[in-house]
JSON list of C-alpha atoms in Angstrom, two decimals:
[
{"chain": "A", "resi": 1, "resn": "UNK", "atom": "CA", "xyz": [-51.69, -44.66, 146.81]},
{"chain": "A", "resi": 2, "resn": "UNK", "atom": "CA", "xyz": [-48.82, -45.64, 149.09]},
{"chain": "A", "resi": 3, "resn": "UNK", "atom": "CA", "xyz": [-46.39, -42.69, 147.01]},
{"chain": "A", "resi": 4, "resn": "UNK", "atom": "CA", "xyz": [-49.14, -40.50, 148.01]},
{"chain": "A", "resi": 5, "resn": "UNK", "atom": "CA", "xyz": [-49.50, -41.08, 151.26]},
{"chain": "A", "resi": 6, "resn": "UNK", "atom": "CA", "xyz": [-45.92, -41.02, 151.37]},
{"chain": "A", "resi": 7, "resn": "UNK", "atom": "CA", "xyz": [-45.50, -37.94, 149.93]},
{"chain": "A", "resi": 8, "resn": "UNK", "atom": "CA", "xyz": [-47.92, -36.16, 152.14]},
{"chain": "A", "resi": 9, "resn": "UNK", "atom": "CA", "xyz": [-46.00, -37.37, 155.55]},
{"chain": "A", "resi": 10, "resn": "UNK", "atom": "CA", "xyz": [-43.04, -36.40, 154.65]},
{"chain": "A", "resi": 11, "resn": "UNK", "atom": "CA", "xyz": [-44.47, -33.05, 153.03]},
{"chain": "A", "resi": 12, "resn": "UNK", "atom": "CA", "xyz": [-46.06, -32.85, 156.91]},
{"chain": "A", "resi": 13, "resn": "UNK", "atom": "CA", "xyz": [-42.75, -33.35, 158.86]},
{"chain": "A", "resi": 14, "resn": "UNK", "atom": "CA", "xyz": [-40.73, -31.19, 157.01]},
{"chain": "A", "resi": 15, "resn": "UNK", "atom": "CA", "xyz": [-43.17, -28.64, 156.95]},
{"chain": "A", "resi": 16, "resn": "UNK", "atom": "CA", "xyz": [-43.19, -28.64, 160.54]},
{"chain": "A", "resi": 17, "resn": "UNK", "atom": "CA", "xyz": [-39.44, -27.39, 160.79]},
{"chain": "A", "resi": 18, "resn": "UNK", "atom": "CA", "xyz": [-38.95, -23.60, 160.21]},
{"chain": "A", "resi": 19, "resn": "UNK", "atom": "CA", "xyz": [-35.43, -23.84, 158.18]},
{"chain": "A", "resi": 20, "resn": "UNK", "atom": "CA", "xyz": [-36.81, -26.90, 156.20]},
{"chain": "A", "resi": 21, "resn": "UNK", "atom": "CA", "xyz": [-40.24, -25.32, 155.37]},
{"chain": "A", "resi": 22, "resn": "UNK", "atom": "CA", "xyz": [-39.67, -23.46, 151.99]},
{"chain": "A", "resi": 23, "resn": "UNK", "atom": "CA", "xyz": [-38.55, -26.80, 151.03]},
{"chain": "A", "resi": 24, "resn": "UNK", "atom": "CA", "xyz": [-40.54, -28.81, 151.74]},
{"chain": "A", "resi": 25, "resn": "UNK", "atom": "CA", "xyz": [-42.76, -29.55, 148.73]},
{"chain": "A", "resi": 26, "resn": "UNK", "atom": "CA", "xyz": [-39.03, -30.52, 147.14]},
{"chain": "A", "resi": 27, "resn": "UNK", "atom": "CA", "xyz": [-38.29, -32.86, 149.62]},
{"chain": "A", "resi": 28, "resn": "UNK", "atom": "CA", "xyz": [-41.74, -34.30, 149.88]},
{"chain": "A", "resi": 29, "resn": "UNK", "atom": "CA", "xyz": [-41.30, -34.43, 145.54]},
{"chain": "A", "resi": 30, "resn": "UNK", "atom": "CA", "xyz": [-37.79, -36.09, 145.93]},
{"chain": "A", "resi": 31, "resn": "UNK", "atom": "CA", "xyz": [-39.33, -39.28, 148.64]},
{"chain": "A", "resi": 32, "resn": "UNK", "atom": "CA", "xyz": [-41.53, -39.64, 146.13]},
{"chain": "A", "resi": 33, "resn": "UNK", "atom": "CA", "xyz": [-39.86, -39.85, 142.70]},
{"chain": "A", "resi": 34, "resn": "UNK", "atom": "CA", "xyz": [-37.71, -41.75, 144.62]},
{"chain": "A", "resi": 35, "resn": "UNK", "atom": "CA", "xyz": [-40.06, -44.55, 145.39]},
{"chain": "A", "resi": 36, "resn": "UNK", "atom": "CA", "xyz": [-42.22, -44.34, 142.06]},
{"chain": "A", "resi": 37, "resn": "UNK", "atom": "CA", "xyz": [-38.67, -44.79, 140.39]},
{"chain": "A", "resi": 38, "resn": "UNK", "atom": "CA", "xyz": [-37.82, -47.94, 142.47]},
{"chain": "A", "resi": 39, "resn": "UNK", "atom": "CA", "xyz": [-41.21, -49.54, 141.93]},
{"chain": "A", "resi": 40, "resn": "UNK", "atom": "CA", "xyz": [-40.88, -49.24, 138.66]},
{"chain": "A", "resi": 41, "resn": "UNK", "atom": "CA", "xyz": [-37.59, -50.57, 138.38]},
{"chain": "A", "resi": 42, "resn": "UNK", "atom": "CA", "xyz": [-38.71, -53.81, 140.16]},
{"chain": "A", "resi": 43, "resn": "UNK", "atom": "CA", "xyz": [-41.66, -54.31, 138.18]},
{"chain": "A", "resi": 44, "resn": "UNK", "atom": "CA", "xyz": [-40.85, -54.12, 133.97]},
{"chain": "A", "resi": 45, "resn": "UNK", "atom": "CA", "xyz": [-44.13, -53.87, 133.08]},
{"chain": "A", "resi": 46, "resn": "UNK", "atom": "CA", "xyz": [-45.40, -50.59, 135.01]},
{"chain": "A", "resi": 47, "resn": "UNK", "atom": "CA", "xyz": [-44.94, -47.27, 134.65]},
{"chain": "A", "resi": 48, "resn": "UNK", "atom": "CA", "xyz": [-43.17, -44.48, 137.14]},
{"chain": "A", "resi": 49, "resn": "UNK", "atom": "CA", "xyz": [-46.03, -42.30, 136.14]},
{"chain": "A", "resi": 50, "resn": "UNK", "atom": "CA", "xyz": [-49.05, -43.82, 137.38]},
{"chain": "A", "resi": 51, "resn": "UNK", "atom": "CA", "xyz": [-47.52, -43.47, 141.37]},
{"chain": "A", "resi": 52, "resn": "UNK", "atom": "CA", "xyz": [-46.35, -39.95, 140.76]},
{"chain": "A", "resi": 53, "resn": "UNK", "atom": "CA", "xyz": [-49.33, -39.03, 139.19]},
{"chain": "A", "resi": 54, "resn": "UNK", "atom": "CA", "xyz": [-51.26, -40.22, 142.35]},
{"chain": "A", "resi": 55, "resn": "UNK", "atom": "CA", "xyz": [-48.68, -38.65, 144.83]},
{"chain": "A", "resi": 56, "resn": "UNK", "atom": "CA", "xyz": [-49.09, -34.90, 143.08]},
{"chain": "A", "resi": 57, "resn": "UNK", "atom": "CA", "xyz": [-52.13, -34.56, 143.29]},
{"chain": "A", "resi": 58, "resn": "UNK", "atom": "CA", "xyz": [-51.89, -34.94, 147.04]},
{"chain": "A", "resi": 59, "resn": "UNK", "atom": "CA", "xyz": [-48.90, -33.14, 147.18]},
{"chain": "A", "resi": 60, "resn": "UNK", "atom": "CA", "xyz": [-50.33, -30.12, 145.66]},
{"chain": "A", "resi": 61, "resn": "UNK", "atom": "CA", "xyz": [-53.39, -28.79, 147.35]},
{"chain": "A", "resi": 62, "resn": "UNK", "atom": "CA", "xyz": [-56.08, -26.87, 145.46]},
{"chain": "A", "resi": 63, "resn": "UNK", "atom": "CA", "xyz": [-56.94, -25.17, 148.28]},
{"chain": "A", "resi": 64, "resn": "UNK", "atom": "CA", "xyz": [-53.95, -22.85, 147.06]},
{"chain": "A", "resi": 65, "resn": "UNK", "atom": "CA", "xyz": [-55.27, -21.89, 143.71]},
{"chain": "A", "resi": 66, "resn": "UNK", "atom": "CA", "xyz": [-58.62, -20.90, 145.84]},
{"chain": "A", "resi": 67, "resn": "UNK", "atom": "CA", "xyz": [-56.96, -19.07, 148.27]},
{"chain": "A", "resi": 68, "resn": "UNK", "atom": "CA", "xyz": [-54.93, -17.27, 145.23]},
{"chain": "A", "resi": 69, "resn": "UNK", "atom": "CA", "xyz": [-58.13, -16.22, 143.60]},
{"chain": "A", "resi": 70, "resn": "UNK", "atom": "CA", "xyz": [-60.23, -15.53, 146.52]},
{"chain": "A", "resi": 71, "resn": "UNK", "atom": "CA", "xyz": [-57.46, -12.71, 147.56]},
{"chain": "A", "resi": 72, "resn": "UNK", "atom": "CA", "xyz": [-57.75, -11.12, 144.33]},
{"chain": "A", "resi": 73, "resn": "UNK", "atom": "CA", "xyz": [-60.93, -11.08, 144.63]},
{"chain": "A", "resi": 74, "resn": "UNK", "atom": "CA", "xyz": [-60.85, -9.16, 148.30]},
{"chain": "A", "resi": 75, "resn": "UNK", "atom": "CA", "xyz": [-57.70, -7.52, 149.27]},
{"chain": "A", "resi": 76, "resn": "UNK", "atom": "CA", "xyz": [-55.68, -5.07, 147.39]},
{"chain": "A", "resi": 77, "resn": "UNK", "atom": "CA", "xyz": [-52.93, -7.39, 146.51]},
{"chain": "A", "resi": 78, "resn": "UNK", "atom": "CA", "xyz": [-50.72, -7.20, 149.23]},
{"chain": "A", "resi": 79, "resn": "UNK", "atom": "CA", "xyz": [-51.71, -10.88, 150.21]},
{"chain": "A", "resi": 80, "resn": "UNK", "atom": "CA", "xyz": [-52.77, -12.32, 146.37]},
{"chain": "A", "resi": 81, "resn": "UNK", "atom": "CA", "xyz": [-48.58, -11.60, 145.86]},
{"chain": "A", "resi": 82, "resn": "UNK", "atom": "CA", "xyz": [-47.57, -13.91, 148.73]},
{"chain": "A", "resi": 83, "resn": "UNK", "atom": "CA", "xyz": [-50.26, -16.81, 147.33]},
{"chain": "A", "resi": 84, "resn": "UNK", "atom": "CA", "xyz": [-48.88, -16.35, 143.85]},
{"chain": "A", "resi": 85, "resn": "UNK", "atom": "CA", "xyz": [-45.17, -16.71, 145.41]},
{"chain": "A", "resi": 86, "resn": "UNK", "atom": "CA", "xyz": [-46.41, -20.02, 147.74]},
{"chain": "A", "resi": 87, "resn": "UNK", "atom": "CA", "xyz": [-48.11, -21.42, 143.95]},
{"chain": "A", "resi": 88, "resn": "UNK", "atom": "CA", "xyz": [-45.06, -21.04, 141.87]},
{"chain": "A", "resi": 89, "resn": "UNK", "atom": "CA", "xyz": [-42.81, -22.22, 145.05]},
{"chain": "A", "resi": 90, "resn": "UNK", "atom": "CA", "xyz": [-44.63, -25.40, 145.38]},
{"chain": "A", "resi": 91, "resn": "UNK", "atom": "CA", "xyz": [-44.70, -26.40, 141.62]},
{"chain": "A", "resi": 92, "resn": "UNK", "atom": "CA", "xyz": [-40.79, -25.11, 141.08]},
{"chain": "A", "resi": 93, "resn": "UNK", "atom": "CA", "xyz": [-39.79, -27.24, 144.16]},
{"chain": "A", "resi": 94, "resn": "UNK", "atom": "CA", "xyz": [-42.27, -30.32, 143.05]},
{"chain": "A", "resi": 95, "resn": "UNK", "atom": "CA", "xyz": [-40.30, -30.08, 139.18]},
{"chain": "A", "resi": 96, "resn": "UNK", "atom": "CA", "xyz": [-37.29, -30.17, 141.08]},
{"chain": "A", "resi": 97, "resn": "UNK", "atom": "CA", "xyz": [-37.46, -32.89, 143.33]},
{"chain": "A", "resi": 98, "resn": "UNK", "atom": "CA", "xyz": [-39.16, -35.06, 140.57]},
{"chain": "A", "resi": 99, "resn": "UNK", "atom": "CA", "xyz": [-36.45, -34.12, 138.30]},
{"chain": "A", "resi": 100, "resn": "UNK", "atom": "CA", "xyz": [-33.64, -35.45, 140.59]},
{"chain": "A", "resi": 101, "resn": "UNK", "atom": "CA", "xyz": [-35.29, -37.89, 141.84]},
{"chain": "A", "resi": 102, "resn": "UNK", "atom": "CA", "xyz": [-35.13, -39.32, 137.76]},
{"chain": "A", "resi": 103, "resn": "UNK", "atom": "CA", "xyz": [-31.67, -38.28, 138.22]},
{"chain": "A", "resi": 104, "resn": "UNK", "atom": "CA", "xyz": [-31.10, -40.54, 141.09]},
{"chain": "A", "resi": 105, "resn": "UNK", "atom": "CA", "xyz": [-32.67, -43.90, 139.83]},
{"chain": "A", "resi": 106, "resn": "UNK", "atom": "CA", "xyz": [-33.66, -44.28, 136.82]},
{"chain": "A", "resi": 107, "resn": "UNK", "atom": "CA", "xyz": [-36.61, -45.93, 136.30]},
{"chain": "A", "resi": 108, "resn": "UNK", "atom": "CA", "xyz": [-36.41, -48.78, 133.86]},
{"chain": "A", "resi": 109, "resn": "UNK", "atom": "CA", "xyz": [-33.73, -51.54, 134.39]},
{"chain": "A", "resi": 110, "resn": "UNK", "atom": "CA", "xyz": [-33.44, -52.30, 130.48]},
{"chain": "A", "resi": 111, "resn": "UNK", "atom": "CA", "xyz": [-30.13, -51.93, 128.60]},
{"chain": "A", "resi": 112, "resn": "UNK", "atom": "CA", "xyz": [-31.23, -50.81, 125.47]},
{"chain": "A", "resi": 113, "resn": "UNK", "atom": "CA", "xyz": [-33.19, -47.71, 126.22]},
{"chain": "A", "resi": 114, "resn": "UNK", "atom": "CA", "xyz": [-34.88, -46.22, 123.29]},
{"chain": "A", "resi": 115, "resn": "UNK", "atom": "CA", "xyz": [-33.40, -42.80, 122.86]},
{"chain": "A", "resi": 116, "resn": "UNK", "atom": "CA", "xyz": [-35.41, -40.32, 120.39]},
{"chain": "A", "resi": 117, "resn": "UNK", "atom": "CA", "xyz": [-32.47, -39.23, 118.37]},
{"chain": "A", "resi": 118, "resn": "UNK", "atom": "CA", "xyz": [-33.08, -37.86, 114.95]}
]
């Protein structure tokens, strides 16, 4: 709850910004990788997941995918183009800032890490 409500303020703020806008569903990703990753470093026993799970589906509005469909639906296309852009922006720049936020801390504090090598 607290990586989602995380997530979402900082997702807010930056989206406030002009420059910072296009980026901000990165950004907002990125705060909260980075805090799923450190909880789950602290505590052994849970999993990175369950936070990030909770923070993406705040992060990501389905409000978007309605908007997408409903301008198919009544424009000529003009507009359904610039919702298609915003719906692959947002889960490009969420994959992103998830992905270096793993880069950043890793999640489990463990020295033997089982590594799926065949």
């Amino acid at each position: 709850m607290f990586s989602g409500c995380l997530a979402y303020t900082v997702s807010y703020f930056t989206s406030l910004s002009e420059a910072v806008s296009p980026l901000s569903p990165a950004i907002a990703a990125f705060a909260m990788g980075l805090f799923a990753n450190v909880l789950a470093s602290f505590y052994n026993h849970r999993s990175a997941v369950e936070p990030i799970l909770g923070g993406v589906q705040l992060l990501v509005p389905g409000s978007l995918g309605l908007k997408t469909v409903l301008s198919f639906i009544t424009s000529s296309g003009t507009s359904s183009g610039s919702f298609l852009y915003n719906i692959f922006a947002t889960s490009l720049g969420v994959s992103v800032g998830l992905f270096l936020s793993g880069m950043c801390i890793f999640p489990n504090r463990r020295k033997r890490v089982g590594l799926m090598t065949f």
